[in-house]
Amino acid sequence: MAIIFNEKAKTFTLNTKHTSYQMKIGNLDYLLHLYYGPSIPDEDVSWQIMQYDRGFSGNPYESRNARTFSLDAQPQEYSTQQQGDFRAASIEVINSDGSYSFHGKAVDYRLTKGKYKLDTLPCVFAREEDTADTLEVTLLDQVSQVKVILLFGVFQEADIITRAVKVVNGGDRPIHLAKVMSLCLDFLNGSDFDLVSLPGRYGQERQVERQHMTHHIHNIGSVRGSSSHQQNPFVILCGRETTEDCGRCYGFSLMYSGNFLAEAELDQYDQLRLGMGINPKQFLYELKPGEIFEGPEVVMAFTNSGFTGLSHLYHDFYRTNLCRSKFVSQVERPVLINSWEAAFMDFDDVKLVEIAKAAKNMGVDLFVMDDGWFGKRDDDNSGLGDWVVNESKIKCGLHKLVEQINDLDMKFGIWFEPEMVSEDSDLYRAHPDWAMEIPGRHAVRSRNQIALDLSRRDVQDYLIKSVNTILDDANIYYVKWDINRSLTDIWSNDLPAEKQGEVYHRYILGLYRVMDAIILTHPDILFEGCSGGGGRFDAAMLHYYPQYWVSDNNNPIDRLKLHYGTSFVYPTCTMGAHISDSGRFVPLETKAVVAMCGTFGYELDATHLTEKEQKICMEQSRLFRKYYHITFKGDFYRLTNPFEMGNMTAWQHVTKDKRESLVSVVVTNLTCNGPQEYVKPKGLEPSARYSINGSEETRSGAALMNAGIPINREVPEYSAFQFYLVRED
Ligand code: DGJ
């Protein structure tokens, strides 16, 4: 068992291969957080906590006149409310008498083998070969009888600890939850910490930002109804000294696709508190007696090996313990071509088949029909919600179209945007009350569409039925699931006034139910997530989809930053990446090298390519397949930082056994008569010898990593290189 309860010291120590996490039922039964970091023995480290009389930091009543005991200066595992701790609270309960208070004390704990599950929310799972254990600690407020159950999952080998929370109303009157964080992590001194986050915008998702902790609350979150383009539910706390290759790094990845919040507070005594969970904005959840509320899971990791070490932990874990699809490891992902940038909504069956035929010469396995095939859909003013084939465009019918594609020995894929409705649609005309519109007000339009109220069971059932009908009707191999706006006008016609504060969260619960009912009943279909690019690219989505569209921005030079930022937490095999017409001056080969940092595919009108270009594509598709086992299963290294001034961007994949590696380089800037530059691979076996691109001469891993590979300067702008290294046996 990876979890030790020390009866005498009342400590719980959670051990993974290289880390320990410790908490203690301390003074007055408050659950104190003692430690998270490199492994320590089962030793009570509460001696770190010094107690002083801190002015204006209140003392709980039970401490009588012990002025030195204040929750304001105690590291807590889940902070209480109105108990003299003025830092960000983990929970805000509005009791039935209108009081705002929760005084949780540890009353019970339970250790079990295996990993806990959540009933309403996605979470990571343990495979048969994993050693995973669960700790549950119950905090009880004696007055209200409200319980908070803290769940900890320990994955020993993976060096991962997960946390989640359940709130149970054990009282006999309803209560309201105004805030429920899933994580509270207190550090006794955090003044030398930096906070790294992945902010962005449409077309430029997950750029990397690093800031020093200062004395205020750094809030990173979303109130857009989705995890958003603008922020990502992943943050890192690292030492000021931490670099790509070494230094302390804590990662926190929230498994939630709706409004979220990560709040990092450096307080008056330089204590650092990180809270993470559902964003409390416009959140008010009624909990009747006996009801349970679940907060989403946070997946935590610690390493002393810098950002690379942290990324490796997440990449390995998310590749094996997150997504349930067979396309994760049993079946190779296909090379696809998507119709969007080739035809937008202006197509018919004949045009699609022509594109597919041309794509056949490019080594494509899968043809994807994007937006525009259903309802009345010639532009973005109409059709959403009517998931029936538009036979004035697909004149031969879906069946026949799929058959024609299959006859080319290609698979067929299709696009949906289930969560949205157009006013000009049969669905809206039949069920205007299914759209999110506040009575008496006109809803905000975005891309001319309105969100459906997915908190409603009837809406969920309609979507499950209409999408499943299409999927069951034809031989569909792939689905792209899109959502193209942020939520506004949060309202459900199905809920009474006092429950409107639940709609944001209920929407996400409804969405997960719909996804489960569609995805799990179609295990042979490859699903790809999308939200106007990478607007909802989060760990919870990767529980459903093995891949997610990184961005609508296909410019290969911008993509270098997009892939770099995304790779901090999400493995490159989840990153949807295509070659398109975007980036006029960038050679096709370079676009392909960039797309090989992800799932690889095309998004262009194949009929416009010359024979020579088609041949180049054919060769690139072949290379993608050749390197698949390295790029999809190996370790990923960011060799340069594209946000820093530099003339090239480089990255690398290395197989786990260090036998093969693919080093990719894009020359982003050619200075006249500039210095010779070198790319230094990582993760090779120093004493082994490697051939480069099949050369007879070999070089030692040590020399390659320390001296580097010279990058030819005599090349056109935006050239790319791939160095395929193979170890001599
Ligand atoms: C946004 C997506 O990101 C695009 O790839 C495309 O599918 C469009 N939506 C279609 O409306």
XYZ file of C-alpha atoms and ligand atoms in Angstrom:
740
model
C 0.000 0.000 0.000
C 1.394 3.336 -1.042
C -0.442 5.099 1.768
C 0.692 4.876 5.365
C -1.387 5.970 8.321
C 0.758 6.495 11.378
C -1.628 5.962 14.315
C 0.593 7.656 16.819
C 1.454 10.764 14.868
C -1.885 10.734 13.035
C -0.116 11.351 9.767
C -1.039 10.053 6.333
C 1.948 9.653 4.050
C 1.254 9.016 0.363
C 4.236 7.612 -1.493
C 4.896 7.355 -5.189
C 8.161 6.123 -6.668
C 9.930 9.455 -6.243
C 7.564 11.648 -4.233
C 5.848 11.854 -0.871
C 2.788 13.759 0.207
C 1.930 14.117 3.860
C -0.986 15.366 5.929
C -1.825 15.121 9.599
C -4.855 15.211 11.799
C -3.462 17.985 13.949
C -4.425 20.236 16.774
C -8.210 20.283 17.359
C -8.577 17.690 14.592
C -7.936 20.096 11.762
C -6.406 18.335 8.776
C -3.039 19.944 8.187
C -0.988 19.691 5.039
C 2.631 18.916 5.855
C 4.563 18.080 2.753
C 4.643 17.450 -0.996
C 7.946 16.884 -2.778
C 10.790 14.365 -3.177
C 10.375 11.128 -1.191
C 10.767 11.289 2.579
C 10.471 8.494 5.117
C 7.301 7.921 7.111
C 8.228 10.646 9.544
C 5.916 13.275 10.973
C 7.278 16.555 9.599
C 4.879 18.781 11.480
C 7.930 20.150 13.303
C 8.223 22.560 10.409
C 5.146 24.435 11.549
C 6.114 27.261 13.884
C 3.401 28.899 15.961
C 3.406 32.542 16.967
C 0.886 35.006 18.136
C -0.036 36.529 14.804
C -1.957 39.766 15.169
C -5.359 39.903 13.482
C -5.280 36.188 12.762
C -8.151 34.787 14.785
C -8.004 31.730 17.014
C -10.755 29.101 16.849
C -12.977 29.051 19.913
C -11.846 25.574 20.970
C -8.264 26.731 21.199
C -9.471 28.858 24.148
C -6.905 31.479 24.772
C -4.082 29.865 22.851
C -3.291 32.947 20.829
C -0.596 31.135 18.919
C -2.975 28.784 17.123
C -4.577 30.358 14.113
C -5.800 28.691 10.943
C -4.538 31.780 9.148
C -1.023 30.500 9.727
C -1.535 26.732 9.512
C -1.043 24.797 6.278
C -4.330 23.085 5.556
C -5.450 20.241 3.411
C -8.810 21.842 2.707
C -9.317 25.267 4.122
C -12.323 26.101 6.227
C -14.646 29.066 6.067
C -15.110 31.740 8.734
C -12.627 30.143 11.089
C -10.011 32.864 11.120
C -8.255 31.837 7.913
C -8.466 34.873 5.660
C -6.795 33.263 2.690
C -8.782 31.893 -0.247
C -11.280 29.391 1.133
C -11.614 25.942 -0.360
C -15.351 25.891 0.210
C -18.159 28.345 0.720
C -21.284 26.852 2.223
C -24.440 28.860 2.769
C -26.246 27.007 5.496
C -30.028 26.742 5.716
C -30.144 29.513 8.320
C -28.310 31.832 5.915
C -24.960 31.649 7.710
C -21.770 31.334 5.691
C -19.631 28.787 7.492
C -17.992 25.429 7.269
C -15.789 24.206 10.118
C -14.516 20.901 8.849
C -12.625 18.605 11.184
C -11.232 15.192 10.409
C -13.564 12.525 11.765
C -12.895 9.496 9.643
C -10.637 8.002 7.022
C -10.593 4.976 4.755
C -7.796 3.283 2.836
C -8.683 1.130 -0.149
C -6.833 -0.702 -2.875
C -7.375 0.650 -6.374
C -8.311 4.067 -7.641
C -11.568 5.807 -6.651
C -14.118 6.719 -9.317
C -16.420 9.671 -9.586
C -20.059 9.065 -10.455
C -20.705 12.206 -12.454
C -17.338 13.357 -13.744
C -14.520 11.920 -15.833
C -11.392 10.837 -14.068
C -8.221 8.883 -14.675
C -8.321 5.134 -14.197
C -5.943 2.440 -12.977
C -5.050 -0.340 -15.393
C -4.544 -3.894 -14.211
C -0.802 -3.431 -14.167
C -0.932 -0.242 -12.051
C -0.452 -0.106 -8.326
C -3.036 2.417 -7.249
C -4.476 3.148 -3.831
C -7.116 5.439 -2.475
C -7.354 7.460 0.696
C -10.581 9.113 1.762
C -10.577 11.548 4.642
C -13.853 12.904 5.924
C -14.116 16.397 7.347
C -17.293 17.086 9.272
C -18.907 20.291 10.391
C -20.567 19.242 13.647
C -23.144 22.004 13.588
C -24.439 21.729 10.016
C -23.541 18.045 9.603
C -22.095 18.925 6.214
C -19.305 16.551 5.235
C -16.426 17.066 2.862
C -14.832 13.848 1.689
C -11.337 14.378 0.355
C -10.265 11.709 -2.123
C -6.634 10.972 -2.895
C -5.534 8.513 -5.580
C -1.918 7.382 -5.513
C -0.280 5.935 -8.631
C 2.993 4.664 -7.328
C 4.936 3.895 -10.511
C 3.591 6.849 -12.450
C 4.535 9.355 -9.728
C 1.049 10.790 -9.888
C -1.327 11.756 -7.098
C -4.919 12.706 -7.846
C -7.374 14.598 -5.712
C -11.095 15.101 -5.827
C -13.792 16.105 -3.397
C -17.330 15.137 -2.476
C -19.611 17.306 -0.399
C -22.444 15.532 1.408
C -25.317 17.315 3.042
C -25.768 15.249 6.180
C -28.108 17.822 7.718
C -31.880 17.920 7.518
C -32.269 21.197 5.628
C -31.035 22.224 2.170
C -27.754 24.095 1.913
C -26.128 25.988 -0.949
C -22.587 25.626 -2.166
C -21.140 28.867 -3.480
C -17.617 27.554 -3.962
C -16.120 24.069 -3.988
C -12.441 23.784 -4.815
C -11.082 20.353 -5.615
C -7.594 21.145 -4.429
C -6.043 23.180 -1.680
C -2.289 22.945 -1.428
C -0.449 25.017 1.145
C 3.289 25.658 1.173
C 4.773 27.121 4.341
C 7.051 29.331 2.304
C 6.354 30.080 -1.324
C 8.115 33.364 -1.916
C 10.585 31.781 -4.319
C 7.926 30.175 -6.485
C 6.959 31.025 -10.035
C 3.599 30.301 -11.565
C 3.502 29.017 -15.135
C 0.249 29.043 -17.082
C -0.925 28.579 -20.666
C -2.893 31.678 -21.669
C -3.913 32.406 -25.247
C -6.697 33.456 -27.545
C -8.533 32.154 -30.582
C -5.874 31.046 -33.067
C -3.094 31.362 -30.493
C -3.948 28.920 -27.745
C -1.672 27.801 -24.911
C 1.182 30.268 -25.148
C 3.456 29.974 -22.121
C 3.653 32.594 -19.387
C 5.773 32.554 -16.244
C 5.386 35.000 -13.369
C 6.973 35.418 -9.962
C 4.657 35.003 -7.026
C 3.921 38.331 -5.397
C 1.649 39.199 -2.531
C -1.733 38.939 -4.110
C -4.015 36.295 -5.530
C -3.051 35.254 -9.043
C -6.260 34.021 -10.652
C -6.165 31.880 -13.737
C -9.499 30.670 -14.969
C -12.373 30.764 -17.352
C -15.938 32.054 -17.138
C -16.759 31.220 -20.749
C -18.630 28.037 -19.962
C -15.705 26.035 -21.292
C -12.088 25.660 -20.307
C -11.481 28.123 -23.177
C -8.840 29.343 -25.630
C -7.900 32.088 -23.196
C -6.648 29.946 -20.291
C -6.045 26.261 -19.754
C -6.898 24.245 -16.643
C -3.263 23.432 -16.058
C -0.711 25.326 -13.993
C 2.808 24.731 -12.782
C 4.374 25.958 -9.582
C 8.121 25.876 -9.918
C 11.180 27.264 -8.231
C 12.617 30.504 -9.543
C 15.684 28.489 -10.510
C 13.727 25.885 -12.476
C 14.626 25.427 -16.142
C 13.547 23.128 -18.924
C 15.875 20.398 -17.645
C 16.133 20.781 -13.904
C 14.571 22.223 -10.814
C 11.436 21.836 -8.695
C 8.217 21.603 -10.625
C 4.688 20.885 -9.419
C 1.980 20.318 -12.023
C -1.783 20.612 -11.503
C -4.109 19.488 -14.248
C -7.842 19.845 -13.674
C -10.152 17.303 -15.303
C -12.929 19.704 -16.114
C -14.138 21.347 -19.302
C -16.254 24.169 -17.895
C -15.575 27.311 -15.885
C -12.518 26.717 -13.756
C -10.303 28.610 -11.377
C -6.729 28.209 -10.217
C -5.964 30.715 -7.479
C -2.423 31.052 -6.221
C -2.095 33.268 -3.189
C 1.115 34.411 -1.596
C -0.011 35.644 1.780
C 1.289 38.071 4.381
C 3.659 35.460 5.844
C 4.901 34.275 2.429
C 2.832 31.144 2.702
C 1.608 30.004 -0.670
C -1.811 28.493 -1.225
C -2.952 27.001 -4.498
C -6.641 26.305 -4.938
C -8.079 24.701 -8.036
C -11.575 23.690 -9.018
C -14.831 24.886 -10.527
C -14.959 28.659 -10.911
C -17.276 30.057 -8.228
C -18.501 32.801 -10.548
C -22.251 32.403 -11.036
C -22.104 29.103 -9.210
C -24.670 28.364 -6.534
C -25.531 24.746 -6.082
C -28.386 23.586 -3.918
C -27.726 20.423 -1.954
C -30.757 18.828 -0.366
C -30.423 16.561 2.681
C -28.593 13.399 1.702
C -27.413 14.763 -1.653
C -23.809 14.608 -2.801
C -21.891 17.102 -4.911
C -18.739 15.977 -6.701
C -15.904 18.306 -7.567
C -13.632 17.455 -10.514
C -10.337 15.671 -10.185
C -6.928 17.356 -10.108
C -3.995 15.324 -11.388
C -0.792 16.346 -9.602
C 2.832 15.550 -10.259
C 6.135 16.648 -8.810
C 9.629 16.357 -10.209
C 13.047 17.842 -9.665
C 13.800 17.477 -13.374
C 12.339 20.740 -14.629
C 9.623 21.212 -17.224
C 10.795 18.268 -19.305
C 10.576 15.924 -16.326
C 7.093 17.191 -15.539
C 5.900 16.867 -19.136
C 7.182 13.305 -19.267
C 5.164 12.388 -16.186
C 1.978 13.809 -17.684
C 2.622 12.479 -21.183
C 3.208 8.957 -19.920
C 0.233 9.010 -17.593
C -2.197 10.657 -19.977
C -1.199 8.261 -22.742
C -2.184 5.265 -20.641
C -4.588 6.196 -17.843
C -6.872 8.829 -19.284
C -8.558 7.994 -22.563
C -10.581 4.846 -23.067
C -10.370 4.720 -26.849
C -8.735 1.827 -28.662
C -6.981 4.459 -30.796
C -4.788 5.281 -27.823
C -2.614 2.238 -28.303
C -4.289 -0.681 -30.075
C -5.022 0.942 -33.437
C -2.805 3.400 -35.297
C -4.255 6.772 -36.138
C -4.895 7.312 -39.837
C -3.555 10.081 -42.068
C -6.607 12.207 -42.710
C -7.688 14.955 -45.035
C -10.331 17.372 -43.824
C -12.615 19.259 -46.229
C -12.906 22.511 -44.227
C -10.197 24.696 -45.685
C -10.681 23.113 -49.112
C -14.389 23.790 -49.498
C -15.787 25.393 -46.329
C -19.569 24.883 -46.707
C -19.528 25.162 -50.460
C -19.528 21.553 -51.622
C -21.602 18.716 -52.912
C -20.963 14.999 -53.025
C -19.159 15.209 -56.374
C -16.684 17.815 -55.134
C -15.970 15.820 -51.993
C -15.265 12.651 -53.937
C -12.923 14.577 -56.220
C -10.924 15.854 -53.270
C -10.793 12.353 -51.843
C -9.584 10.909 -55.150
C -6.775 13.444 -55.324
C -5.924 12.771 -51.696
C -5.473 9.128 -52.524
C -2.251 10.177 -54.275
C -1.018 11.743 -51.062
C -1.102 8.666 -48.858
C -4.330 9.650 -47.107
C -6.320 6.952 -45.270
C -9.335 8.902 -44.098
C -11.521 11.550 -45.711
C -13.357 13.895 -43.338
C -16.449 15.835 -44.385
C -16.464 18.937 -42.197
C -19.220 21.485 -41.486
C -21.989 22.006 -44.053
C -23.443 18.548 -44.774
C -26.630 18.698 -42.694
C -29.905 20.621 -42.386
C -29.976 23.838 -44.375
C -26.361 24.853 -44.041
C -24.737 27.051 -46.677
C -23.290 29.527 -44.240
C -23.164 29.901 -40.485
C -26.631 31.458 -40.194
C -28.595 28.253 -40.246
C -28.855 24.530 -39.819
C -27.188 23.759 -36.507
C -29.284 21.313 -34.538
C -30.767 19.560 -37.591
C -28.552 16.500 -37.763
C -30.044 15.101 -40.949
C -28.207 14.888 -44.241
C -28.798 17.789 -46.626
C -29.627 15.899 -49.769
C -29.503 18.961 -51.971
C -25.752 18.939 -51.290
C -25.097 15.281 -50.669
C -27.317 14.294 -53.577
C -26.348 10.651 -53.583
C -27.133 10.337 -49.876
C -24.704 9.667 -47.052
C -24.595 5.929 -47.611
C -23.590 6.224 -51.209
C -21.067 8.949 -50.458
C -19.394 6.816 -47.822
C -19.394 3.883 -50.207
C -17.648 5.933 -52.877
C -14.986 6.983 -50.388
C -14.613 3.420 -49.116
C -14.253 2.234 -52.714
C -11.159 4.410 -52.909
C -9.906 2.336 -50.006
C -10.344 5.278 -47.703
C -12.252 5.597 -44.493
C -14.916 8.227 -43.941
C -15.230 10.804 -41.195
C -17.846 13.410 -40.359
C -18.203 16.694 -38.412
C -20.773 17.573 -35.725
C -21.401 20.534 -33.490
C -24.010 18.958 -31.225
C -24.110 21.610 -28.501
C -25.351 24.441 -30.703
C -28.498 25.557 -32.476
C -29.191 28.093 -35.241
C -32.353 30.170 -34.980
C -32.969 29.203 -38.578
C -33.305 25.492 -37.925
C -36.164 23.067 -37.515
C -34.894 22.270 -34.041
C -35.129 25.870 -32.868
C -38.536 26.310 -34.463
C -39.794 23.202 -32.666
C -38.055 23.805 -29.328
C -37.110 27.435 -28.776
C -37.091 26.667 -25.044
C -34.122 24.322 -25.555
C -31.829 27.240 -26.363
C -30.009 29.161 -23.660
C -31.904 32.435 -23.650
C -32.919 34.396 -20.577
C -36.678 35.024 -20.646
C -37.494 38.516 -21.861
C -33.981 39.092 -23.209
C -32.355 38.498 -26.544
C -29.459 36.083 -26.267
C -25.977 37.138 -27.303
C -25.155 35.644 -30.694
C -21.712 34.361 -31.460
C -20.951 33.006 -34.905
C -24.696 33.569 -35.339
C -25.531 30.649 -33.094
C -26.980 29.964 -29.666
C -25.998 27.256 -27.223
C -28.401 24.479 -26.439
C -29.257 23.945 -22.816
C -27.363 20.746 -22.191
C -28.404 20.721 -18.557
C -31.765 19.417 -19.791
C -32.303 15.692 -20.036
C -34.564 16.016 -23.105
C -31.908 18.017 -24.958
C -29.288 15.440 -24.034
C -31.528 12.618 -25.232
C -32.259 14.402 -28.511
C -28.536 14.823 -29.197
C -27.699 11.250 -28.290
C -30.409 9.971 -30.588
C -29.781 12.251 -33.554
C -25.986 11.855 -33.569
C -26.173 8.102 -32.978
C -28.667 7.729 -35.834
C -26.162 9.191 -38.285
C -23.296 7.161 -36.849
C -25.271 3.944 -37.040
C -26.548 4.620 -40.510
C -23.299 4.677 -42.454
C -19.809 3.280 -42.225
C -18.285 6.105 -40.209
C -14.756 5.767 -38.913
C -14.085 9.209 -37.446
C -16.010 12.054 -35.832
C -14.867 15.619 -35.286
C -16.850 17.106 -32.385
C -16.768 20.884 -32.537
C -18.101 23.779 -30.458
C -17.771 27.286 -31.821
C -18.734 29.783 -29.189
C -18.400 30.656 -25.517
C -21.521 30.371 -23.390
C -23.555 33.403 -22.386
C -27.178 33.877 -21.270
C -26.839 31.100 -18.776
C -30.376 29.982 -18.141
C -32.369 26.798 -18.158
C -36.104 26.799 -18.754
C -36.148 23.474 -16.999
C -34.919 24.701 -13.625
C -36.590 26.931 -11.039
C -35.223 30.393 -10.314
C -33.263 29.268 -7.260
C -31.369 26.648 -9.265
C -30.120 28.874 -12.093
C -26.726 29.043 -10.369
C -26.305 25.369 -11.216
C -26.666 25.724 -14.982
C -23.002 26.222 -15.911
C -22.048 23.035 -14.097
C -25.113 21.066 -15.125
C -24.318 21.916 -18.763
C -20.939 20.219 -18.381
C -22.460 17.219 -16.597
C -24.992 16.957 -19.430
C -22.242 17.198 -22.004
C -20.289 14.381 -20.367
C -23.429 12.233 -20.319
C -24.051 12.874 -24.024
C -20.420 12.146 -24.890
C -20.435 8.917 -22.919
C -23.644 7.786 -24.592
C -22.281 8.484 -28.065
C -18.618 7.634 -27.697
C -18.831 4.508 -25.562
C -21.479 3.015 -27.830
C -19.139 3.529 -30.808
C -15.826 2.119 -29.634
C -14.641 1.627 -33.212
C -14.953 5.289 -34.117
C -12.019 7.641 -33.709
C -13.246 10.867 -32.087
C -11.411 14.161 -32.300
C -12.391 17.123 -30.150
C -12.389 20.690 -31.377
C -13.592 24.053 -30.197
C -12.894 26.567 -32.933
C -9.447 25.033 -32.733
C -8.153 24.307 -29.241
C -10.733 26.166 -27.172
C -11.595 23.270 -24.916
C -8.375 21.292 -25.048
C -8.264 19.891 -21.517
C -7.630 16.641 -19.682
C -11.339 15.863 -19.261
C -11.872 16.084 -23.014
C -8.966 13.699 -23.512
C -10.856 11.175 -21.383
C -13.255 10.978 -24.350
C -11.174 11.853 -27.397
C -7.677 10.490 -28.026
C -6.921 13.630 -30.041
C -7.914 17.290 -30.035
C -7.572 19.976 -32.694
C -4.811 22.283 -31.433
C -5.890 25.438 -33.225
C -7.642 26.804 -36.289
C -4.342 28.484 -36.928
C -2.545 26.191 -39.338
C 0.320 28.563 -40.009
C 3.283 26.252 -39.427
C 5.440 28.959 -37.871
C 2.718 29.892 -35.361
C 2.190 26.199 -34.801
C 5.714 25.918 -33.396
C 4.576 27.956 -30.396
C 1.198 26.252 -30.225
C 2.768 22.805 -30.093
C 5.430 23.948 -27.663
C 2.892 25.323 -25.151
C 0.427 22.469 -25.524
C 3.192 19.924 -24.938
C 3.825 21.154 -21.404
C 1.085 18.832 -20.243
C -0.616 17.091 -23.175
C 1.264 14.409 -25.136
C 2.010 15.226 -28.748
C -0.050 12.197 -29.893
C -3.152 14.073 -28.711
C -2.375 17.181 -30.752
C -4.398 17.523 -33.978
C -2.049 19.011 -36.578
C -2.529 19.396 -40.337
C -0.751 20.676 -43.400
C -2.758 23.448 -45.047
C -2.336 26.341 -47.467
C -1.626 28.660 -44.569
C 1.985 29.868 -44.508
C 2.537 30.713 -48.151
C 6.310 30.907 -47.986
C 6.770 27.743 -46.001
C 7.685 24.634 -48.032
C 5.332 21.640 -47.890
C 8.089 19.537 -46.356
C 8.414 21.966 -43.451
C 4.656 21.978 -42.913
C 4.819 18.185 -42.766
C 7.614 18.195 -40.197
C 5.499 20.503 -38.019
C 2.366 18.356 -38.463
C 4.387 15.280 -37.449
C 4.634 16.836 -34.010
C 0.959 15.901 -33.787
C -1.553 13.537 -35.327
C -0.676 14.545 -38.928
C -3.106 15.156 -41.761
C -4.096 17.580 -44.515
C -6.544 20.435 -44.664
C -6.415 21.742 -48.229
C -7.935 21.212 -51.628
C -6.008 18.212 -52.857
C -7.276 18.794 -56.392
C -5.238 22.020 -56.517
C -1.936 20.329 -55.822
C 0.444 19.612 -58.659
C 1.599 16.078 -59.260
C 4.948 17.013 -57.749
C 3.278 18.364 -54.615
C 1.129 15.262 -54.291
C 4.300 13.163 -54.470
C 5.875 15.215 -51.692
C 2.749 14.628 -49.597
C 2.832 10.910 -50.336
C 6.402 10.783 -49.078
C 5.538 12.806 -45.962
C 2.613 10.506 -45.145
C 5.013 7.585 -45.478
C 7.474 9.233 -43.105
C 4.711 9.926 -40.596
C 3.915 6.219 -40.530
C 7.585 5.295 -40.377
C 8.152 7.495 -37.314
C 4.772 6.774 -35.699
C 6.143 4.520 -32.948
C 8.651 7.233 -32.012
C 6.345 10.247 -32.114
C 3.304 8.563 -30.592
C 4.990 6.436 -27.955
C 8.368 7.980 -27.227
C 9.566 10.701 -24.877
C 9.206 14.253 -26.111
C 11.836 16.960 -25.627
C 11.494 20.671 -26.324
C 14.988 21.508 -27.540
C 14.459 25.240 -28.026
C 11.925 27.763 -26.825
C 10.141 29.438 -29.769
C 9.116 32.321 -27.505
C 12.760 33.319 -27.175
C 14.710 35.041 -29.918
C 16.422 32.384 -31.945
C 16.885 31.297 -35.514
C 15.427 27.841 -35.261
C 12.891 25.814 -33.326
C 13.754 22.234 -32.508
C 12.105 19.340 -30.739
C 12.707 15.646 -30.432
C 11.050 12.305 -29.803
C 13.011 9.345 -28.406
C 11.765 5.776 -28.056
C 11.600 4.520 -24.485
C 14.485 2.111 -25.086
C 16.572 5.004 -26.538
C 17.158 3.023 -29.718
C 15.577 5.477 -32.103
C 15.017 9.175 -32.095
C 13.610 11.809 -34.403
C 15.049 15.302 -34.080
C 13.017 17.963 -35.892
C 14.287 21.436 -36.696
C 12.611 24.373 -38.440
C 14.736 27.307 -39.488
C 12.608 30.310 -38.614
C 15.070 33.061 -39.342
C 18.101 33.169 -41.598
C 20.517 35.892 -40.624
C 22.947 37.052 -43.281
C 26.393 35.575 -42.716
C 25.313 34.472 -39.241
C 26.955 32.097 -36.809
C 26.851 28.343 -37.234
C 24.134 26.817 -35.068
C 23.845 23.404 -33.480
C 20.940 21.422 -32.174
C 21.644 19.316 -29.112
C 19.486 16.219 -28.792
C 18.535 14.886 -25.366
C 17.600 11.566 -23.840
C 20.072 9.442 -25.849
C 22.274 6.725 -24.400
C 25.603 8.563 -23.899
C 27.793 5.520 -24.465
C 25.854 4.183 -27.450
C 26.567 5.081 -31.075
C 23.904 6.416 -33.391
C 23.646 6.651 -37.145
C 21.980 9.756 -38.551
C 19.534 9.395 -41.444
C 21.006 6.026 -42.385
C 24.611 7.208 -42.628
C 27.350 4.629 -42.190
C 29.314 6.843 -39.868
C 28.027 6.824 -36.321
C 28.315 9.321 -33.468
C 28.190 8.713 -29.760
C 25.112 9.741 -27.832
C 27.364 11.799 -25.571
C 28.896 13.759 -28.450
C 25.531 14.307 -30.085
C 23.999 15.590 -26.848
C 26.924 17.741 -25.779
C 28.454 18.976 -29.023
C 25.265 19.003 -31.069
C 24.369 18.498 -34.705
C 25.342 21.401 -36.989
C 22.409 22.904 -38.871
C 23.146 23.687 -42.479
C 22.940 27.441 -43.095
C 22.930 27.193 -46.873
C 19.218 26.528 -47.109
C 16.148 28.500 -48.163
C 14.143 30.261 -45.485
C 11.793 28.081 -43.439
C 13.618 24.912 -44.309
C 13.171 21.992 -41.963
C 15.351 19.053 -41.028
C 14.545 15.696 -39.575
C 17.425 13.718 -38.109
C 16.478 10.110 -37.659
C 18.905 8.585 -35.169
C 19.255 4.835 -34.818
C 21.405 3.204 -32.162
C 23.963 0.647 -33.260
C 23.296 -2.680 -31.588
C -14.108 25.396 -36.290
C -13.094 24.323 -36.489
O -11.975 24.552 -35.703
C -12.760 24.211 -37.951
O -11.738 23.275 -38.146
C -14.002 23.838 -38.699
O -14.418 22.559 -38.319
C -15.086 24.854 -38.430
N -15.288 25.072 -37.030
C -16.382 24.439 -39.066
O -17.418 25.256 -38.739
